[in-house]
Amino acid sequence: GNSVTQMEGPVTLSEEAFLTINCTYTATGYPSLFWYVQYPGEGLQLLLKATKADDKGSNKGFEATYRKETTSFHLEKGSVQVSDSAVYFCALVTGSQGNLIFGKGTKLSVKP
Amino acid sequence: NAGVTQTPKFRVLKTGQSMTLLCAQDMNHEYMYWYRQDPGMGLRLIHYSVGEGTTAKGEVPDGYNVSRLKKQNFLLGLESAAPSQTSVYFCASSFPFEGSEQYFGPGTRLTVT
């Protein structure tokens, strides 16, 4: 079946450090890939997405490239801020009904 | 626009009690979803709906029922709550296009004692 595996946290970084959160997937067909972010006490919100191979999603300094050959969608940011502290979820969807399949989430803490 | 709203925000139930969680969206979305979030498990889909009057089972549907009588509302019911249903519940909605973003509500924290 379809599944998403992302690196386990928590991840603790100093401000301005480089961030990578690994995400790999297993899916039949051609999934769309997403990164969602959950700030403390809130619901999830879309950070970025990519809908086909080699697409790059980007938003707020975060980037991820859809790599079909390695079935990966790693999240990167060149210089994290304290305000980036949150839980990050990688997810995929296949088919027309839009059912998201989530990874388990990676908690990021950024220290000043 | 309020987006996706959920009622209530918090609830404590005793084992065997019933309750209904309400989700409302004002974005005219066709699709609506109920997820539960448990520590270390990510989010798992309980039930979903692709339109008014339709519902379908997700990954973890046992112990829950849903109804979508109006396009803007999606209700999640627990007929006989169990401690295993202690969780944070999120509702989401989206347009019916492949790759569409899902918009999430703020969540309901439910504790079953």
PDB file of C-alpha atoms in Angstrom:
ATOM      1  CA  GLY A   1       0.000   0.000   0.000  1.00  0.00           C
ATOM      2  CA  ASN A   2       0.879   3.657  -0.059  1.00  0.00           C
ATOM      3  CA  SER A   3       3.051   4.997   2.739  1.00  0.00           C
ATOM      4  CA  VAL A   4       5.293   7.866   3.776  1.00  0.00           C
ATOM      5  CA  THR A   5       8.432   7.601   5.875  1.00  0.00           C
ATOM      6  CA  GLN A   6      10.059  10.692   7.318  1.00  0.00           C
ATOM      7  CA  MET A   7      13.001  11.144   9.606  1.00  0.00           C
ATOM      8  CA  GLU A   8      12.197  10.916  13.258  1.00  0.00           C
ATOM      9  CA  GLY A   9      12.720  13.848  15.501  1.00  0.00           C
ATOM     10  CA  PRO A  10      12.982  15.816  17.439  1.00  0.00           C
ATOM     11  CA  VAL A  11      15.407  17.978  15.529  1.00  0.00           C
ATOM     12  CA  THR A  12      17.060  20.840  17.402  1.00  0.00           C
ATOM     13  CA  LEU A  13      18.954  23.518  15.508  1.00  0.00           C
ATOM     14  CA  SER A  14      20.451  26.890  16.213  1.00  0.00           C
ATOM     15  CA  GLU A  15      19.068  29.925  14.444  1.00  0.00           C
ATOM     16  CA  GLU A  16      20.466  30.354  10.909  1.00  0.00           C
ATOM     17  CA  ALA A  17      21.428  26.673  10.635  1.00  0.00           C
ATOM     18  CA  PHE A  18      20.632  24.607   7.543  1.00  0.00           C
ATOM     19  CA  LEU A  19      17.650  22.298   7.762  1.00  0.00           C
ATOM     20  CA  THR A  20      16.968  19.022   5.998  1.00  0.00           C
ATOM     21  CA  ILE A  21      14.066  16.736   6.873  1.00  0.00           C
ATOM     22  CA  ASN A  22      14.100  13.537   4.855  1.00  0.00           C
ATOM     23  CA  CYS A  23      10.946  12.064   3.380  1.00  0.00           C
ATOM     24  CA  THR A  24      10.549   8.993   1.194  1.00  0.00           C
ATOM     25  CA  TYR A  25       7.387   7.429  -0.091  1.00  0.00           C
ATOM     26  CA  THR A  26       5.890   4.261  -1.516  1.00  0.00           C
ATOM     27  CA  ALA A  27       2.968   4.676  -3.853  1.00  0.00           C
ATOM     28  CA  THR A  28       1.218   3.163  -6.803  1.00  0.00           C
ATOM     29  CA  GLY A  29       0.675   5.484  -9.701  1.00  0.00           C
ATOM     30  CA  TYR A  30       1.852   9.081  -9.660  1.00  0.00           C
ATOM     31  CA  PRO A  31       1.200  10.754  -6.331  1.00  0.00           C
ATOM     32  CA  SER A  32       1.142  14.428  -5.479  1.00  0.00           C
ATOM     33  CA  LEU A  33       3.463  15.257  -2.590  1.00  0.00           C
ATOM     34  CA  PHE A  34       3.018  17.771   0.196  1.00  0.00           C
ATOM     35  CA  TRP A  35       4.670  19.245   3.232  1.00  0.00           C
ATOM     36  CA  TYR A  36       2.318  20.463   5.935  1.00  0.00           C
ATOM     37  CA  VAL A  37       3.353  22.378   9.050  1.00  0.00           C
ATOM     38  CA  GLN A  38       1.670  22.413  12.447  1.00  0.00           C
ATOM     39  CA  TYR A  39       2.504  25.241  14.829  1.00  0.00           C
ATOM     40  CA  PRO A  40       1.887  24.635  18.533  1.00  0.00           C
ATOM     41  CA  GLY A  41      -1.796  24.429  19.380  1.00  0.00           C
ATOM     42  CA  GLU A  42      -2.950  24.847  15.788  1.00  0.00           C
ATOM     43  CA  GLY A  43      -4.205  22.767  12.887  1.00  0.00           C
ATOM     44  CA  LEU A  44      -2.090  21.841   9.906  1.00  0.00           C
ATOM     45  CA  GLN A  45      -1.423  24.238   7.065  1.00  0.00           C
ATOM     46  CA  LEU A  46       0.091  23.597   3.684  1.00  0.00           C
ATOM     47  CA  LEU A  47       3.733  24.617   3.414  1.00  0.00           C
ATOM     48  CA  LEU A  48       4.455  23.510  -0.153  1.00  0.00           C
ATOM     49  CA  LYS A  49       3.562  20.884  -2.704  1.00  0.00           C
ATOM     50  CA  ALA A  50       4.661  19.260  -5.956  1.00  0.00           C
ATOM     51  CA  THR A  51       2.389  17.382  -8.301  1.00  0.00           C
ATOM     52  CA  LYS A  52       4.769  15.745 -10.752  1.00  0.00           C
ATOM     53  CA  ALA A  53       8.309  14.429 -11.004  1.00  0.00           C
ATOM     54  CA  ASP A  54      11.108  17.027 -10.912  1.00  0.00           C
ATOM     55  CA  ASP A  55       8.736  19.757  -9.699  1.00  0.00           C
ATOM     56  CA  LYS A  56      10.114  21.946  -6.937  1.00  0.00           C
ATOM     57  CA  GLY A  57       7.742  23.315  -4.321  1.00  0.00           C
ATOM     58  CA  SER A  58       8.820  26.379  -2.379  1.00  0.00           C
ATOM     59  CA  ASN A  59       7.388  28.716   0.233  1.00  0.00           C
ATOM     60  CA  LYS A  60       8.740  30.913   3.053  1.00  0.00           C
ATOM     61  CA  GLY A  61      12.327  29.887   2.218  1.00  0.00           C
ATOM     62  CA  PHE A  62      11.518  26.157   2.355  1.00  0.00           C
ATOM     63  CA  GLU A  63      12.037  23.964  -0.711  1.00  0.00           C
ATOM     64  CA  ALA A  64      11.425  20.354  -1.696  1.00  0.00           C
ATOM     65  CA  THR A  65      11.956  18.593  -5.023  1.00  0.00           C
ATOM     66  CA  TYR A  66       9.863  15.648  -6.200  1.00  0.00           C
ATOM     67  CA  ARG A  67      12.400  12.924  -7.038  1.00  0.00           C
ATOM     68  CA  LYS A  68      10.715   9.966  -8.683  1.00  0.00           C
ATOM     69  CA  GLU A  69      13.932   7.987  -9.150  1.00  0.00           C
ATOM     70  CA  THR A  70      14.623   8.002  -5.399  1.00  0.00           C
ATOM     71  CA  THR A  71      10.953   8.296  -4.333  1.00  0.00           C
ATOM     72  CA  SER A  72      11.874  11.226  -2.126  1.00  0.00           C
ATOM     73  CA  PHE A  73      10.636  14.711  -1.252  1.00  0.00           C
ATOM     74  CA  HIS A  74      13.141  16.096   1.238  1.00  0.00           C
ATOM     75  CA  LEU A  75      12.405  19.439   2.899  1.00  0.00           C
ATOM     76  CA  GLU A  76      15.222  22.004   3.077  1.00  0.00           C
ATOM     77  CA  LYS A  77      15.748  25.529   4.323  1.00  0.00           C
ATOM     78  CA  GLY A  78      18.991  27.405   4.176  1.00  0.00           C
ATOM     79  CA  SER A  79      18.655  29.439   7.366  1.00  0.00           C
ATOM     80  CA  VAL A  80      16.063  28.550   9.983  1.00  0.00           C
ATOM     81  CA  GLN A  81      14.483  30.998  12.391  1.00  0.00           C
ATOM     82  CA  VAL A  82      13.012  30.536  15.853  1.00  0.00           C
ATOM     83  CA  SER A  83       9.586  31.066  14.290  1.00  0.00           C
ATOM     84  CA  ASP A  84      10.088  27.889  12.202  1.00  0.00           C
ATOM     85  CA  SER A  85       9.751  25.761  15.339  1.00  0.00           C
ATOM     86  CA  ALA A  86       6.855  23.419  14.565  1.00  0.00           C
ATOM     87  CA  VAL A  87       5.989  19.871  13.552  1.00  0.00           C
ATOM     88  CA  TYR A  88       6.465  19.110   9.863  1.00  0.00           C
ATOM     89  CA  PHE A  89       4.498  16.408   8.066  1.00  0.00           C
ATOM     90  CA  CYS A  90       5.278  14.893   4.699  1.00  0.00           C
ATOM     91  CA  ALA A  91       2.214  13.532   2.889  1.00  0.00           C
ATOM     92  CA  LEU A  92       1.066  12.107  -0.406  1.00  0.00           C
ATOM     93  CA  VAL A  93      -2.197  11.708  -2.246  1.00  0.00           C
ATOM     94  CA  THR A  94      -3.093   9.421  -5.087  1.00  0.00           C
ATOM     95  CA  GLY A  95      -6.350   9.129  -6.935  1.00  0.00           C
ATOM     96  CA  SER A  96      -9.214  11.558  -7.285  1.00  0.00           C
ATOM     97  CA  GLN A  97     -10.627  11.439  -3.769  1.00  0.00           C
ATOM     98  CA  GLY A  98      -7.775  13.376  -2.232  1.00  0.00           C
ATOM     99  CA  ASN A  99      -7.107  11.122   0.752  1.00  0.00           C
ATOM    100  CA  LEU A 100      -3.848  12.230   2.298  1.00  0.00           C
ATOM    101  CA  ILE A 101      -1.402   9.698   3.704  1.00  0.00           C
ATOM    102  CA  PHE A 102       0.867  11.286   6.273  1.00  0.00           C
ATOM    103  CA  GLY A 103       4.260  10.522   7.679  1.00  0.00           C
ATOM    104  CA  LYS A 104       4.544  10.519  11.459  1.00  0.00           C
ATOM    105  CA  GLY A 105       5.816  14.070  11.664  1.00  0.00           C
ATOM    106  CA  THR A 106       9.139  15.638  12.633  1.00  0.00           C
ATOM    107  CA  LYS A 107       9.297  18.137  15.451  1.00  0.00           C
ATOM    108  CA  LEU A 108      11.720  20.988  14.839  1.00  0.00           C
ATOM    109  CA  SER A 109      12.956  23.251  17.606  1.00  0.00           C
ATOM    110  CA  VAL A 110      15.091  26.251  16.704  1.00  0.00           C
ATOM    111  CA  LYS A 111      17.106  27.884  19.494  1.00  0.00           C
ATOM    112  CA  PRO A 112      18.194  31.528  19.401  1.00  0.00           C
TER     113      PRO A 112
ATOM    114  CA  ASN B   1     -14.037  33.844   5.652  1.00  0.00           C
ATOM    115  CA  ALA B   2     -13.808  31.677   8.748  1.00  0.00           C
ATOM    116  CA  GLY B   3     -12.329  28.770   6.785  1.00  0.00           C
ATOM    117  CA  VAL B   4     -12.771  25.454   8.618  1.00  0.00           C
ATOM    118  CA  THR B   5     -14.205  25.606  12.124  1.00  0.00           C
ATOM    119  CA  GLN B   6     -14.659  22.799  14.642  1.00  0.00           C
ATOM    120  CA  THR B   7     -16.920  22.531  17.650  1.00  0.00           C
ATOM    121  CA  PRO B   8     -16.133  21.909  20.482  1.00  0.00           C
ATOM    122  CA  LYS B   9     -12.453  22.658  21.085  1.00  0.00           C
ATOM    123  CA  PHE B  10     -12.162  20.398  24.110  1.00  0.00           C
ATOM    124  CA  ARG B  11     -14.275  17.625  25.580  1.00  0.00           C
ATOM    125  CA  VAL B  12     -13.981  15.032  28.308  1.00  0.00           C
ATOM    126  CA  LEU B  13     -16.210  11.958  28.091  1.00  0.00           C
ATOM    127  CA  LYS B  14     -16.709   8.949  30.261  1.00  0.00           C
ATOM    128  CA  THR B  15     -16.444   5.499  28.701  1.00  0.00           C
ATOM    129  CA  GLY B  16     -19.698   4.599  26.993  1.00  0.00           C
ATOM    130  CA  GLN B  17     -20.939   8.160  26.502  1.00  0.00           C
ATOM    131  CA  SER B  18     -21.728   9.493  23.064  1.00  0.00           C
ATOM    132  CA  MET B  19     -20.980  12.781  21.379  1.00  0.00           C
ATOM    133  CA  THR B  20     -20.906  14.532  18.026  1.00  0.00           C
ATOM    134  CA  LEU B  21     -18.116  16.702  16.673  1.00  0.00           C
ATOM    135  CA  LEU B  22     -19.155  19.368  14.208  1.00  0.00           C
ATOM    136  CA  CYS B  23     -17.063  20.616  11.308  1.00  0.00           C
ATOM    137  CA  ALA B  24     -18.137  23.552   9.163  1.00  0.00           C
ATOM    138  CA  GLN B  25     -16.461  25.145   6.138  1.00  0.00           C
ATOM    139  CA  ASP B  26     -17.401  28.260   4.202  1.00  0.00           C
ATOM    140  CA  MET B  27     -15.201  27.721   1.136  1.00  0.00           C
ATOM    141  CA  ASN B  28     -17.750  25.749  -0.898  1.00  0.00           C
ATOM    142  CA  HIS B  29     -15.479  22.697  -0.878  1.00  0.00           C
ATOM    143  CA  GLU B  30     -16.832  19.410  -2.168  1.00  0.00           C
ATOM    144  CA  TYR B  31     -14.541  17.145  -0.190  1.00  0.00           C
ATOM    145  CA  MET B  32     -14.380  16.905   3.597  1.00  0.00           C
ATOM    146  CA  TYR B  33     -12.322  14.670   5.889  1.00  0.00           C
ATOM    147  CA  TRP B  34     -11.996  13.620   9.509  1.00  0.00           C
ATOM    148  CA  TYR B  35      -8.552  12.681  10.880  1.00  0.00           C
ATOM    149  CA  ARG B  36      -7.274  11.716  14.266  1.00  0.00           C
ATOM    150  CA  GLN B  37      -3.798  12.638  15.502  1.00  0.00           C
ATOM    151  CA  ASP B  38      -2.038  10.509  18.065  1.00  0.00           C
ATOM    152  CA  PRO B  39       1.514  10.927  19.383  1.00  0.00           C
ATOM    153  CA  GLY B  40       4.060   9.293  17.093  1.00  0.00           C
ATOM    154  CA  MET B  41       1.368   8.231  14.608  1.00  0.00           C
ATOM    155  CA  GLY B  42       0.901  11.251  12.395  1.00  0.00           C
ATOM    156  CA  LEU B  43      -2.640  11.827  11.168  1.00  0.00           C
ATOM    157  CA  ARG B  44      -4.888   8.955  10.168  1.00  0.00           C
ATOM    158  CA  LEU B  45      -8.035   9.255   8.101  1.00  0.00           C
ATOM    159  CA  ILE B  46     -11.246   8.181   9.838  1.00  0.00           C
ATOM    160  CA  HIS B  47     -13.957   8.954   7.283  1.00  0.00           C
ATOM    161  CA  TYR B  48     -14.342  11.251   4.341  1.00  0.00           C
ATOM    162  CA  SER B  49     -16.996  12.654   2.035  1.00  0.00           C
ATOM    163  CA  VAL B  50     -16.778  13.593  -1.642  1.00  0.00           C
ATOM    164  CA  GLY B  51     -20.065  15.463  -1.644  1.00  0.00           C
ATOM    165  CA  GLU B  52     -23.314  16.220   0.135  1.00  0.00           C
ATOM    166  CA  GLY B  53     -25.060  13.012   1.133  1.00  0.00           C
ATOM    167  CA  THR B  54     -22.013  10.793   0.584  1.00  0.00           C
ATOM    168  CA  THR B  55     -19.569   9.289   3.075  1.00  0.00           C
ATOM    169  CA  ALA B  56     -16.838   6.667   2.930  1.00  0.00           C
ATOM    170  CA  LYS B  57     -14.516   4.858   5.316  1.00  0.00           C
ATOM    171  CA  GLY B  58     -10.903   5.790   5.758  1.00  0.00           C
ATOM    172  CA  GLU B  59      -8.048   3.977   7.444  1.00  0.00           C
ATOM    173  CA  VAL B  60      -9.455   3.837  11.004  1.00  0.00           C
ATOM    174  CA  PRO B  61     -13.300   4.010  10.828  1.00  0.00           C
ATOM    175  CA  ASP B  62     -14.267   1.598  13.619  1.00  0.00           C
ATOM    176  CA  GLY B  63     -16.218   3.180  16.461  1.00  0.00           C
ATOM    177  CA  TYR B  64     -17.127   6.299  14.469  1.00  0.00           C
ATOM    178  CA  ASN B  65     -19.987   7.358  12.245  1.00  0.00           C
ATOM    179  CA  VAL B  66     -20.336  10.409  10.030  1.00  0.00           C
ATOM    180  CA  SER B  67     -22.964  12.350   8.184  1.00  0.00           C
ATOM    181  CA  ARG B  68     -22.887  15.032   5.495  1.00  0.00           C
ATOM    182  CA  LEU B  69     -26.433  16.345   5.226  1.00  0.00           C
ATOM    183  CA  LYS B  70     -25.316  19.789   4.086  1.00  0.00           C
ATOM    184  CA  LYS B  71     -22.378  20.582   1.863  1.00  0.00           C
ATOM    185  CA  GLN B  72     -20.781  22.880   4.419  1.00  0.00           C
ATOM    186  CA  ASN B  73     -21.055  20.546   7.427  1.00  0.00           C
ATOM    187  CA  PHE B  74     -19.476  17.208   8.266  1.00  0.00           C
ATOM    188  CA  LEU B  75     -20.375  15.552  11.568  1.00  0.00           C
ATOM    189  CA  LEU B  76     -18.344  12.900  13.360  1.00  0.00           C
ATOM    190  CA  GLY B  77     -20.154  10.774  15.927  1.00  0.00           C
ATOM    191  CA  LEU B  78     -18.925   8.513  18.672  1.00  0.00           C
ATOM    192  CA  GLU B  79     -21.762   6.253  19.757  1.00  0.00           C
ATOM    193  CA  SER B  80     -20.024   4.635  22.741  1.00  0.00           C
ATOM    194  CA  ALA B  81     -16.736   6.293  23.571  1.00  0.00           C
ATOM    195  CA  ALA B  82     -13.709   4.221  24.562  1.00  0.00           C
ATOM    196  CA  PRO B  83     -10.380   5.315  26.076  1.00  0.00           C
ATOM    197  CA  SER B  84      -8.688   4.324  22.796  1.00  0.00           C
ATOM    198  CA  GLN B  85     -10.559   7.213  21.179  1.00  0.00           C
ATOM    199  CA  THR B  86      -8.683   9.750  23.274  1.00  0.00           C
ATOM    200  CA  SER B  87      -7.051  11.847  20.580  1.00  0.00           C
ATOM    201  CA  VAL B  88      -6.999  15.157  18.782  1.00  0.00           C
ATOM    202  CA  TYR B  89      -9.487  15.238  15.920  1.00  0.00           C
ATOM    203  CA  PHE B  90      -8.996  17.379  12.844  1.00  0.00           C
ATOM    204  CA  CYS B  91     -11.439  18.163  10.118  1.00  0.00           C
ATOM    205  CA  ALA B  92     -10.274  19.242   6.659  1.00  0.00           C
ATOM    206  CA  SER B  93     -11.846  20.245   3.364  1.00  0.00           C
ATOM    207  CA  SER B  94     -10.707  20.678  -0.217  1.00  0.00           C
ATOM    208  CA  PHE B  95     -11.757  21.197  -3.811  1.00  0.00           C
ATOM    209  CA  PRO B  96     -12.261  18.030  -5.879  1.00  0.00           C
ATOM    210  CA  PHE B  97      -9.126  18.386  -7.993  1.00  0.00           C
ATOM    211  CA  GLU B  98      -6.123  16.118  -7.885  1.00  0.00           C
ATOM    212  CA  GLY B  99      -3.352  17.724  -5.865  1.00  0.00           C
ATOM    213  CA  SER B 100      -5.689  20.229  -4.184  1.00  0.00           C
ATOM    214  CA  GLU B 101      -4.650  21.629  -0.839  1.00  0.00           C
ATOM    215  CA  GLN B 102      -6.591  20.475   2.197  1.00  0.00           C
ATOM    216  CA  TYR B 103      -7.567  23.175   4.659  1.00  0.00           C
ATOM    217  CA  PHE B 104      -7.581  22.095   8.288  1.00  0.00           C
ATOM    218  CA  GLY B 105      -9.604  23.176  11.264  1.00  0.00           C
ATOM    219  CA  PRO B 106      -7.998  23.978  14.633  1.00  0.00           C
ATOM    220  CA  GLY B 107      -8.790  20.574  16.124  1.00  0.00           C
ATOM    221  CA  THR B 108     -10.837  19.086  18.964  1.00  0.00           C
ATOM    222  CA  ARG B 109      -9.023  17.550  21.894  1.00  0.00           C
ATOM    223  CA  LEU B 110     -11.075  14.635  23.228  1.00  0.00           C
ATOM    224  CA  THR B 111     -10.293  12.724  26.392  1.00  0.00           C
ATOM    225  CA  VAL B 112     -12.198   9.557  27.279  1.00  0.00           C
ATOM    226  CA  THR B 113     -11.830   8.407  30.869  1.00  0.00           C
TER     227      THR B 113
END
